[in-house]
XYZ file of C-alpha atoms in Angstrom:
757
model
C 60.271 23.997 44.614
C 60.968 27.581 43.908
C 60.030 28.692 47.360
C 62.201 25.941 48.979
C 65.180 27.215 46.955
C 64.587 30.766 47.844
C 64.193 29.967 51.392
C 67.512 28.189 51.243
C 69.525 30.834 49.491
C 67.927 33.702 51.420
C 68.495 31.846 54.649
C 72.310 31.761 53.964
C 72.763 34.787 51.809
C 76.474 35.424 52.488
C 77.279 31.909 51.970
C 75.240 31.839 48.691
C 77.207 34.988 47.341
C 80.605 33.651 48.434
C 79.960 30.411 46.436
C 78.665 32.358 43.507
C 81.827 34.512 43.696
C 84.120 31.621 43.928
C 82.248 29.931 40.921
C 82.460 33.118 38.832
C 86.285 33.171 39.551
C 86.741 29.439 38.598
C 84.729 29.898 35.395
C 86.545 32.986 34.446
C 89.990 31.203 34.804
C 88.809 28.192 33.134
C 86.976 29.886 30.293
C 89.547 32.423 29.546
C 91.228 30.189 27.055
C 88.037 29.119 25.219
C 88.766 30.856 21.982
C 91.782 28.542 21.283
C 89.400 25.624 21.141
C 86.753 27.064 19.009
C 86.615 26.301 15.294
C 85.796 28.467 12.291
C 83.707 26.031 10.037
C 80.851 23.786 10.595
C 78.816 25.045 7.724
C 78.931 21.715 5.684
C 78.391 18.149 7.037
C 81.537 16.167 7.519
C 80.142 13.299 5.515
C 78.851 15.387 2.476
C 80.162 14.546 -0.861
C 82.124 17.737 -1.132
C 83.726 17.231 2.123
C 84.848 13.784 1.106
C 86.213 15.144 -2.185
C 88.266 17.755 -0.239
C 89.640 14.953 1.936
C 90.593 12.747 -0.878
C 92.444 15.601 -2.454
C 94.262 16.297 0.750
C 95.100 12.557 1.296
C 95.929 11.363 -2.079
C 96.831 14.347 -4.251
C 99.111 16.423 -1.829
C 96.306 18.903 -1.139
C 95.555 19.785 -4.887
C 92.982 22.217 -3.705
C 95.251 24.626 -1.767
C 94.104 25.878 1.616
C 96.885 28.558 2.011
C 97.576 31.129 -0.455
C 100.324 33.646 -0.235
C 100.305 36.805 -2.228
C 103.506 38.383 -3.084
C 103.195 42.016 -4.331
C 106.138 43.845 -5.833
C 106.160 47.349 -7.207
C 109.001 46.578 -9.534
C 107.281 43.383 -10.695
C 107.503 39.732 -9.621
C 110.471 39.139 -11.738
C 112.579 41.720 -9.899
C 115.399 40.532 -7.543
C 113.529 41.961 -4.495
C 110.443 39.881 -5.280
C 112.440 36.850 -6.098
C 114.139 37.223 -2.731
C 110.986 37.585 -0.730
C 109.375 34.569 -2.447
C 112.220 32.292 -1.886
C 112.323 33.358 1.826
C 108.673 32.420 2.019
C 109.162 29.233 0.218
C 112.132 28.189 2.416
C 109.871 28.993 5.519
C 107.112 26.628 4.254
C 109.283 23.960 3.140
C 110.763 23.667 6.703
C 107.354 22.799 8.053
C 106.375 19.102 7.958
C 102.510 20.045 7.771
C 103.008 21.644 4.416
C 102.389 19.754 1.196
C 101.620 20.441 -2.474
C 103.894 23.592 -2.426
C 104.135 25.478 -5.706
C 104.661 29.029 -6.730
C 105.347 31.183 -9.578
C 108.932 31.489 -9.026
C 109.222 27.595 -9.000
C 106.702 26.252 -11.438
C 107.314 25.201 -15.045
C 106.719 27.958 -17.740
C 103.454 26.467 -18.782
C 102.104 27.009 -15.406
C 103.767 30.160 -14.342
C 101.422 32.504 -16.216
C 98.382 31.299 -14.334
C 100.253 32.250 -11.009
C 101.065 35.899 -12.070
C 98.693 38.909 -12.343
C 98.145 40.551 -15.759
C 100.288 43.641 -14.700
C 103.097 41.459 -13.543
C 103.155 42.962 -10.056
C 101.625 40.091 -8.144
C 102.744 36.401 -7.801
C 101.270 33.430 -5.754
C 102.571 30.825 -3.523
C 100.133 27.847 -2.982
C 100.359 25.240 -0.394
C 98.095 22.803 1.622
C 98.273 22.577 5.288
C 97.572 19.171 6.748
C 96.213 18.268 10.138
C 92.478 19.025 9.578
C 90.480 22.207 10.108
C 91.647 23.002 13.752
C 95.390 22.195 13.370
C 95.610 23.882 9.837
C 94.055 27.064 11.413
C 96.687 27.208 14.114
C 99.318 26.655 11.599
C 98.072 29.395 9.458
C 98.265 31.735 12.503
C 101.950 30.547 13.210
C 102.840 31.171 9.529
C 101.230 34.627 9.575
C 103.296 35.493 12.548
C 106.507 34.064 11.005
C 105.975 36.075 7.910
C 105.828 39.298 9.841
C 109.252 38.576 11.334
C 110.799 37.029 8.240
C 113.717 39.484 7.104
C 113.829 38.458 3.602
C 109.988 38.586 2.881
C 109.643 42.464 3.237
C 112.151 44.170 1.126
C 111.487 47.650 -0.095
C 108.413 47.842 -2.305
C 107.503 44.276 -1.586
C 104.721 42.827 0.520
C 103.402 39.285 1.389
C 99.881 38.598 2.507
C 98.398 35.285 3.549
C 94.871 34.055 2.564
C 92.923 30.835 1.865
C 90.517 29.018 3.964
C 92.994 28.370 6.774
C 93.789 32.053 7.187
C 90.105 32.830 6.961
C 89.391 30.601 9.857
C 92.502 31.860 11.768
C 91.421 35.550 11.313
C 87.707 34.796 12.026
C 88.832 33.269 15.347
C 90.852 36.378 16.227
C 88.199 38.931 15.053
C 85.394 37.370 17.048
C 87.340 37.443 20.215
C 88.060 41.274 19.631
C 84.444 41.846 18.800
C 83.311 40.180 21.949
C 85.268 42.723 24.095
C 84.155 45.787 21.980
C 80.410 44.592 22.215
C 80.634 44.064 25.899
C 82.278 47.474 26.348
C 79.369 48.970 24.425
C 76.539 46.937 26.098
C 77.496 47.042 29.773
C 77.603 50.850 30.217
C 74.427 51.418 28.152
C 72.508 48.709 29.934
C 73.471 50.164 33.281
C 72.187 53.609 32.184
C 68.885 52.262 31.010
C 68.566 50.293 34.149
C 69.094 53.517 36.231
C 66.279 55.099 34.247
C 63.991 52.188 34.882
C 64.741 51.742 38.618
C 65.909 55.228 39.550
C 68.196 53.516 42.204
C 71.725 52.867 41.165
C 71.986 49.824 43.515
C 68.974 48.276 42.009
C 70.333 48.908 38.512
C 73.702 47.276 39.342
C 72.125 43.973 40.336
C 71.016 42.931 36.858
C 74.480 43.996 35.471
C 76.252 41.975 38.053
C 74.089 38.902 37.284
C 74.796 39.475 33.689
C 78.593 39.560 34.145
C 78.240 36.341 36.253
C 76.398 34.709 33.298
C 79.155 35.781 30.754
C 81.875 34.104 33.014
C 79.730 30.944 33.293
C 79.017 31.067 29.632
C 82.773 31.125 28.705
C 83.252 28.156 30.991
C 80.255 26.154 29.519
C 81.652 26.814 25.954
C 85.145 25.531 27.259
C 83.610 22.406 28.335
C 81.603 21.939 25.184
C 84.938 22.256 23.228
C 86.286 19.274 25.030
C 83.405 16.893 24.074
C 82.442 18.095 20.634
C 83.199 20.589 17.988
C 82.079 24.224 18.767
C 81.894 27.078 16.170
C 83.902 30.169 17.017
C 80.772 32.184 16.261
C 78.997 30.578 19.311
C 81.301 32.821 21.489
C 79.660 36.111 20.609
C 76.185 34.848 20.249
C 75.993 32.902 23.459
C 77.812 35.469 25.616
C 75.419 38.061 24.135
C 72.499 35.913 24.914
C 73.597 35.041 28.326
C 74.144 38.776 29.224
C 70.770 39.663 27.576
C 68.729 36.908 29.320
C 70.283 37.377 32.695
C 69.685 41.129 32.683
C 66.071 40.335 31.350
C 65.328 37.783 34.070
C 66.902 39.894 36.842
C 64.735 42.845 35.820
C 61.659 40.868 36.397
C 62.766 39.537 39.802
C 64.131 42.798 41.103
C 60.933 44.535 40.026
C 58.756 42.179 41.733
C 60.964 42.389 44.973
C 60.722 46.103 45.115
C 56.954 45.736 44.665
C 56.732 43.446 47.621
C 58.981 45.774 49.793
C 56.580 48.625 48.852
C 53.692 46.355 49.969
C 55.160 46.232 53.475
C 57.036 42.884 53.324
C 60.279 42.207 55.130
C 63.282 42.001 52.770
C 63.602 38.139 53.037
C 59.906 37.784 52.676
C 59.947 39.967 49.627
C 62.799 38.115 48.038
C 60.970 34.730 48.595
C 57.725 36.009 47.157
C 59.652 37.546 44.164
C 61.195 34.264 43.450
C 57.891 32.391 43.811
C 56.066 34.585 41.426
C 58.439 36.324 38.904
C 60.785 33.321 39.328
C 58.177 31.084 37.763
C 57.941 33.505 34.781
C 61.683 33.352 34.557
C 61.767 29.479 34.617
C 58.991 29.283 31.837
C 60.647 31.790 29.686
C 63.957 29.956 30.090
C 62.204 26.780 29.139
C 60.775 28.236 25.826
C 64.061 29.794 24.894
C 66.030 26.549 25.658
C 63.585 24.515 23.650
C 63.984 26.696 20.699
C 67.831 26.375 20.783
C 67.712 22.567 21.511
C 66.015 22.113 18.191
C 69.260 23.119 16.493
C 70.754 19.797 17.518
C 68.703 18.044 14.713
C 70.988 19.513 12.114
C 74.117 17.611 11.331
C 76.224 20.822 11.094
C 78.386 21.598 14.116
C 77.982 25.275 13.528
C 74.244 24.906 14.489
C 74.714 22.016 16.991
C 77.236 23.930 19.089
C 74.481 26.606 19.540
C 72.086 23.859 20.848
C 74.471 22.516 23.517
C 76.038 25.833 24.496
C 72.723 27.856 24.142
C 70.712 25.573 26.378
C 73.562 25.691 29.099
C 73.667 29.458 28.771
C 69.881 29.853 29.187
C 69.989 27.545 32.240
C 72.828 29.467 33.809
C 71.138 32.766 33.365
C 67.899 31.591 34.783
C 69.643 29.955 37.805
C 71.641 33.037 38.616
C 68.480 35.013 38.589
C 66.578 32.864 40.957
C 69.274 31.583 43.232
C 71.988 34.225 43.490
C 69.894 37.415 43.025
C 67.502 36.594 45.987
C 70.409 36.316 48.261
C 71.878 39.645 47.151
C 68.469 41.257 47.780
C 68.142 40.040 51.206
C 71.636 41.445 52.137
C 70.770 44.731 50.522
C 67.371 44.893 52.407
C 65.731 48.354 51.816
C 68.982 49.672 50.577
C 68.032 48.242 47.096
C 66.229 51.470 46.681
C 69.239 53.567 47.766
C 71.094 56.129 45.563
C 67.913 57.051 43.694
C 69.319 59.375 41.085
C 65.960 60.822 40.126
C 65.721 62.732 43.354
C 68.689 65.165 42.711
C 67.380 65.577 39.254
C 63.949 66.503 40.423
C 65.462 68.868 42.911
C 67.575 70.522 40.078
C 64.532 71.133 37.962
C 62.335 71.698 41.007
C 59.967 68.986 40.041
C 57.892 67.021 42.357
C 57.742 63.252 42.385
C 55.116 61.795 40.207
C 52.002 60.624 41.992
C 50.801 57.073 41.408
C 48.171 56.939 38.722
C 45.211 54.427 38.509
C 45.731 51.668 36.115
C 43.078 52.948 33.856
C 45.010 56.228 33.367
C 48.222 54.814 32.199
C 49.550 55.005 28.745
C 49.365 51.419 28.037
C 45.968 50.852 29.289
C 44.519 53.833 27.259
C 46.502 52.711 24.174
C 45.294 49.157 24.239
C 41.620 50.244 24.833
C 41.688 52.386 21.607
C 43.372 49.612 19.610
C 40.668 47.263 20.713
C 38.016 49.594 19.593
C 39.398 49.558 16.149
C 40.679 45.911 16.269
C 39.868 45.074 12.609
C 41.780 47.928 10.837
C 44.658 47.702 13.295
C 45.029 44.011 12.698
C 44.787 44.346 8.943
C 47.324 47.132 8.784
C 49.892 45.473 10.991
C 49.497 42.084 9.194
C 49.993 43.877 5.875
C 53.064 45.821 7.218
C 54.735 42.591 8.432
C 53.941 40.748 5.261
C 55.396 43.629 3.159
C 58.517 43.592 5.301
C 58.849 39.883 4.865
C 58.324 39.931 1.004
C 61.943 40.326 0.028
C 62.669 36.949 1.620
C 60.815 35.396 -1.313
C 63.999 36.325 -3.270
C 66.532 34.983 -0.750
C 69.836 33.571 -2.218
C 71.916 31.275 -0.143
C 75.680 31.099 -0.222
C 78.655 29.567 1.689
C 80.530 32.192 3.708
C 84.039 33.153 2.396
C 86.513 35.874 3.125
C 84.059 38.582 2.376
C 82.413 38.090 5.733
C 85.594 39.677 7.203
C 86.540 43.466 7.253
C 88.167 44.800 4.034
C 91.529 45.155 5.723
C 91.793 41.624 6.865
C 94.693 39.848 5.084
C 92.521 36.809 3.857
C 90.003 39.345 2.461
C 92.572 41.392 0.541
C 94.080 38.103 -0.901
C 90.502 36.864 -1.675
C 89.572 40.078 -3.589
C 92.819 39.734 -5.543
C 92.174 36.175 -6.423
C 88.703 36.877 -7.689
C 89.633 39.729 -9.939
C 93.127 38.706 -11.143
C 93.615 35.015 -10.694
C 90.203 33.436 -11.745
C 91.883 30.193 -12.777
C 93.333 29.556 -9.263
C 90.558 31.203 -7.217
C 90.036 28.747 -4.447
C 86.342 27.805 -4.313
C 85.925 28.700 -7.930
C 85.313 25.873 -10.419
C 84.276 22.257 -9.863
C 86.649 19.503 -8.814
C 85.895 15.837 -9.795
C 87.588 13.094 -8.061
C 87.459 9.476 -9.683
C 88.500 7.655 -6.519
C 90.433 4.358 -7.354
C 90.108 4.765 -11.253
C 93.444 4.657 -13.045
C 92.087 4.178 -16.589
C 91.846 6.624 -19.496
C 89.527 9.552 -18.531
C 90.172 11.589 -21.732
C 86.610 10.934 -22.973
C 85.142 12.018 -19.700
C 87.264 15.141 -19.519
C 86.186 16.065 -23.220
C 82.512 15.463 -22.305
C 82.876 17.715 -19.190
C 84.519 20.509 -21.280
C 81.352 20.710 -23.382
C 79.007 21.615 -20.478
C 77.884 25.214 -20.756
C 79.886 27.861 -19.209
C 82.858 25.538 -18.504
C 85.926 27.424 -19.959
C 88.330 24.423 -19.666
C 88.825 21.211 -18.181
C 92.244 20.218 -16.732
C 93.021 16.411 -16.300
C 95.868 14.030 -16.227
C 95.555 13.479 -19.804
C 95.483 17.114 -20.966
C 93.453 20.306 -21.062
C 90.314 20.213 -22.882
C 88.114 23.156 -24.205
C 84.701 22.517 -25.852
C 85.333 18.810 -26.372
C 88.777 19.196 -27.855
C 92.179 18.469 -26.290
C 94.230 21.578 -26.835
C 97.284 21.033 -24.530
C 99.187 18.629 -22.401
C 98.486 18.551 -18.583
C 100.644 21.020 -16.703
C 100.554 18.969 -13.554
C 100.176 15.455 -12.352
C 96.646 14.847 -11.678
C 96.558 11.071 -11.274
C 98.271 8.233 -9.295
C 97.647 4.705 -8.167
C 94.716 5.957 -5.866
C 92.789 7.480 -8.675
C 92.654 10.772 -10.474
C 90.944 14.106 -10.295
C 89.731 16.756 -12.901
C 89.041 20.386 -12.503
C 86.289 22.078 -14.573
C 87.220 25.692 -14.640
C 84.500 28.455 -14.801
C 84.049 32.079 -14.103
C 80.567 31.662 -12.680
C 79.608 32.757 -9.234
C 79.451 29.374 -7.375
C 76.324 30.527 -5.498
C 74.524 31.866 -8.676
C 71.668 29.912 -10.174
C 73.685 29.324 -13.157
C 76.533 27.560 -11.196
C 73.960 25.305 -9.606
C 72.624 24.348 -12.981
C 76.214 23.728 -14.245
C 76.842 21.491 -11.294
C 73.752 19.501 -12.198
C 74.893 19.311 -15.814
C 78.403 18.158 -14.861
C 76.900 15.473 -12.566
C 74.756 14.187 -15.498
C 77.794 13.560 -17.798
C 78.367 9.741 -17.675
C 81.548 8.939 -15.729
C 83.843 5.914 -16.180
C 83.732 5.489 -12.393
C 81.859 6.761 -9.564
C 82.522 10.554 -9.443
C 82.689 12.799 -6.452
C 82.148 16.567 -6.910
C 83.791 19.387 -4.862
C 84.263 23.124 -5.156
C 82.212 26.150 -4.054
C 78.998 25.169 -5.970
C 79.156 21.609 -4.641
C 79.856 22.792 -0.964
C 76.782 25.109 -1.205
C 74.512 22.504 -2.770
C 75.572 19.947 0.046
C 75.033 22.607 2.689
C 71.492 23.493 1.419
C 70.571 19.798 1.007
C 71.611 18.946 4.499
C 69.676 21.871 5.975
C 66.503 21.311 3.778
C 66.444 17.717 4.763
C 66.021 18.519 8.406
C 64.329 21.700 8.352
C 60.809 20.243 8.406
C 61.625 18.166 11.560
C 63.114 21.177 13.204
C 60.168 23.466 12.441
C 57.645 20.568 13.604
C 59.584 20.263 16.882
C 59.804 23.823 17.709
C 55.994 24.589 16.977
C 54.988 21.398 18.846
C 57.047 22.303 21.890
C 55.643 25.968 21.926
C 52.121 24.702 21.598
C 52.572 22.133 24.431
C 54.218 24.460 26.800
C 51.828 27.424 26.175
C 48.897 25.067 26.610
C 50.321 23.932 29.994
C 50.743 27.573 30.987
C 47.329 29.044 29.703
C 44.999 26.071 29.447
C 44.030 27.126 26.061
C 44.691 25.627 22.631
C 43.793 28.846 20.747
C 46.432 31.147 22.442
C 49.326 28.920 21.665
C 48.345 28.737 17.941
C 47.981 32.405 17.990
C 51.421 32.875 19.435
C 53.022 30.550 16.735
C 51.158 32.543 13.992
C 52.319 35.991 15.355
C 55.805 34.788 15.859
C 55.889 33.613 12.263
C 54.725 36.872 11.098
C 57.265 38.740 13.164
C 60.138 36.410 11.956
C 59.109 36.621 8.308
C 59.384 40.582 8.613
C 62.798 40.081 10.232
C 64.004 37.720 7.385
C 62.720 40.012 4.725
C 64.418 42.961 6.213
C 67.736 40.986 6.481
C 67.552 40.087 2.784
C 67.013 43.787 1.905
C 69.862 44.950 3.969
C 72.543 42.108 3.914
C 71.782 40.274 0.576
C 70.873 43.361 -1.556
C 73.390 45.574 0.274
C 71.168 48.391 1.407
C 72.752 50.274 4.433
C 76.165 48.487 3.828
C 77.998 51.736 4.022
C 76.332 52.636 7.326
C 76.718 49.285 9.092
C 80.162 48.549 7.433
C 79.907 45.185 5.492
C 80.317 43.803 2.054
C 77.259 42.315 0.291
C 77.902 39.244 -1.644
C 74.363 38.933 -2.932
C 73.761 35.875 -0.748
C 72.741 35.045 2.851
C 74.815 32.290 4.872
C 72.130 29.500 4.875
C 72.676 28.573 8.488
C 71.845 32.075 9.856
C 67.985 32.285 9.096
C 67.687 28.896 10.945
C 69.693 30.077 13.923
C 68.043 33.442 14.007
C 64.482 31.624 13.783
C 65.209 29.483 16.808
C 66.734 32.138 18.846
C 64.200 34.750 18.000
C 61.253 32.423 18.433
C 62.242 31.455 21.910
C 63.031 35.057 22.869
C 59.556 36.307 21.471
C 57.921 33.750 23.755
C 59.662 35.300 26.680
C 57.376 38.466 26.377
C 54.409 36.283 25.249
C 54.654 34.340 28.421
C 55.052 37.437 30.714
C 51.973 39.197 29.004
C 49.738 36.104 29.060
C 50.478 35.409 32.806
C 49.062 38.868 33.643
C 46.179 38.614 31.159
C 45.367 35.218 32.448
C 45.423 36.500 36.061
C 42.776 39.146 35.305
C 40.771 36.692 33.254
C 40.507 34.119 35.941
C 39.522 36.759 38.508
C 36.688 38.050 36.279
C 33.233 36.522 35.479
C 34.708 35.466 31.980
C 32.365 37.337 29.648
C 33.346 38.969 26.351
C 33.656 42.263 28.255
C 35.932 40.709 30.729
C 38.070 39.416 27.935
C 38.633 42.967 26.559
C 39.193 44.317 30.124
C 41.580 41.493 31.003
C 43.728 42.167 27.860
C 43.880 45.940 28.784
C 44.874 45.167 32.332
C 47.566 42.646 31.309
C 49.130 44.864 28.758
C 48.941 47.861 31.130
C 50.623 45.999 33.942
C 53.308 44.567 31.747
C 53.895 47.416 29.241
C 56.452 49.215 31.217
C 58.440 46.278 32.338
C 58.280 44.599 28.864
C 59.314 47.778 27.005
C 62.242 48.249 29.544
C 63.298 44.579 28.983
C 63.030 44.835 25.366
C 65.324 47.981 25.381
C 67.924 46.196 27.436
C 67.823 43.106 25.350
C 68.114 45.408 22.121
C 71.147 47.047 23.575
C 73.022 43.921 24.333
C 72.145 42.193 20.927
C 72.325 45.526 19.174
C 76.066 45.795 20.357
C 76.774 42.954 18.111
C 76.514 45.279 15.089
C 79.908 46.483 15.962
C 81.206 43.136 14.930
C 83.642 43.028 12.049
C 82.103 39.731 10.681
C 79.113 40.393 8.361
C 76.831 37.606 9.431
C 77.323 38.404 13.114
C 76.268 42.023 12.197
C 73.117 40.357 10.612
C 72.501 38.320 13.625
C 72.650 41.537 15.885
C 70.538 43.775 13.654
C 67.896 41.013 12.993
C 67.284 40.130 16.605
C 67.359 43.706 17.714
C 64.748 44.682 15.358
C 62.698 41.559 16.131
C 62.838 42.211 19.901
C 61.787 45.741 19.547
C 59.019 45.122 17.143
C 57.883 42.060 19.256
C 57.615 44.232 22.371
C 55.750 47.186 20.661
C 53.891 46.246 17.492
C 53.220 42.670 18.283
C 52.526 42.534 22.072
C 51.272 46.182 22.460
C 49.075 46.354 19.355
C 48.526 43.262 17.372
C 47.884 40.809 20.261
C 45.326 43.005 22.042
C 43.660 43.432 18.516
C 43.427 39.748 17.851
C 42.455 38.847 21.287
C 39.620 41.318 21.016
C 38.440 39.742 17.739
C 38.621 36.163 19.116
C 36.690 37.080 22.464
C 36.152 34.338 24.824
C 37.375 31.843 22.244
C 40.875 32.717 23.362
C 40.431 30.570 26.478
C 38.800 27.502 24.705
C 40.193 23.922 24.935
C 38.400 20.681 24.356
C 37.003 19.223 27.609
C 39.594 16.337 27.724
C 42.477 18.846 27.422
C 40.926 21.073 29.939
C 40.880 18.277 32.463
C 44.389 17.498 31.488
C 45.423 21.038 32.283
C 43.809 20.977 35.689
C 45.978 18.133 36.601
C 49.256 19.082 34.792
C 48.901 22.868 34.017
C 51.546 25.283 35.223
C 50.396 27.978 37.613
C 51.805 31.311 38.652
C 51.490 30.665 42.293
C 50.749 27.488 44.017
C 49.105 27.112 47.422
C 52.255 25.685 49.145
C 54.379 28.558 47.847
C 52.895 31.322 49.806
C 51.008 31.497 53.185
C 47.390 31.690 53.052
C 45.951 35.175 52.582
C 49.163 36.776 51.354
C 49.097 35.732 47.724
C 48.736 38.693 45.349
C 47.929 38.801 41.746
C 47.898 42.686 41.522
C 51.088 44.308 40.209
C 52.488 47.687 41.216
C 55.072 47.783 38.463
C 53.611 50.965 36.983
C 53.921 52.889 40.253
C 56.997 54.196 41.979
C 58.297 51.257 43.997
C 59.160 53.500 47.026
């Protein structure tokens, strides 16, 4: 099939490239507006109890839990005329909007409530409101309000400032920030990638090809995300991650194809024949790699959080686009370039400048990777023990992981919602959105005073606010300051100073749930949101892990014919990923390197991120595993299959792939590492984690640990039960099939370690 595709695209190369150019333009235009259709949430199931609680508060109690918080700061105090003028200008702006309900403020509230809406120093006051319309419309409204505030004359008197915060502003600023971060990351990644490709290929023309395919993949990715927004909810954070993956994989796959093409040219084949042969050989590795990555991402669809599901849909499509571009568009470009693919070799003038001769090709046995692997296999036991111990040590911090729902602290310190959030946490604990526990008695209109008193007796509950009054330690101490009940039911608020993600808050939530209620009670708030998110993820995690392991084992079995090698790959990937998770806890949860990277540690990790990173990294790790095993298996099948041949096959396979895998890992690390420039903390974690994993996987794992373990396993590496061996003979995937290449022309050797000229 690949050969037929290659013959078609290389037979009409100009037409193929013109179609690709037209497709890129259409995708670029169509996908340019994708950011407007993306959403900032998706961390909690829509049917979770905390989500239903929030919806009831919005529908029945005028948004009692505000999602828009405006902070008015006045140097002369909130009671000064300038502050009052600014506050009333803001109130007039909000009252004129039909999507604003539950509006209240320090300047318009009864005296009993006013003190809770003013800071202790008297210089800050709050305006609280709820924006209706759901997550998407409320986010857009928050952006409009933010823009209106900047242009509102009365809101910015001398010594007075107004900042917006709350969940709607967080979502709005996250969308805006992610779009900016994408442009910055690409501006960093593309030039550095081109530089490394020039060092790898020497030829500037050859180096430009993977970059061009990568840019094509980005444009297609934007269009794919735009289509996804039309049929389902898509997280805004998918924009950075999938575009980075599209660029990284497209460059990675293109590197394999271009390298093989130059090898075939060096062997004396005509440009079109070389392109066809490169597609039939390296193209198969590309397809197989794309399949493993796509399967890893597809597993995310089992979770009922659209944050993860959006990566399943968009991620699979992006991987397919990167692979298709590499095996359909790239060969056509190679045919048109012909021998000019090696033109503009920048190494020649550098050698002339330093009066250095071109390096002579070296025998395989004298290369760095061959000699290194031979030494490793001579000391296989100590090497394996040391590396496994190192990976387990790096992974140990993950045993103390703490998960928490993301809030404004994922944004940079100068973001408006972040500034407001910091002030709320320190100066307005009683109205800190997300703090405390909200209890809704849906449909209950009876007396709930006894229930409120019992809730107030729970440990670390500072007070319970209800329709019948304020309760502290089981006693009613004041009348209610606001209406908290109507014909649809009533709600109560258990105030607390506990961190909603701390173990004490989790226990407090369990204790509150255990209090007998006069009617079915629904719980909301930060602790409940976090509990619902973790419960949803935990319930589906075993299925996701089973699917990804099963898919990996099956695909690698079809590729190698062994049941041992797939299991080894799963174990090594798990070790590698555990080290990544431990490092991420040490850096992002415990706050090490926060000053260097530029983030704020909250003492928790966003629970969806380890799952997302596991699926992405697992698939990407298999990319190098497939490429390495393909070369090792070639040498093994050509040998007499003795224990000594197993050792030699491993050395040959690593030597033939060492340079190209190292280059591919460096390129992928650049693209993923550029995400560290993001201003959203868990996006930084994604970039740092995957960059370290890719580099460690291509060096410590594939270059050292895999050879050591394959030396210890010996010929058992290639074992499979007889029925499965027969099955592999019929269904197994092979690097080169008879109909793909003409008789007598198939090559299994690789000249990647030599100068392709």
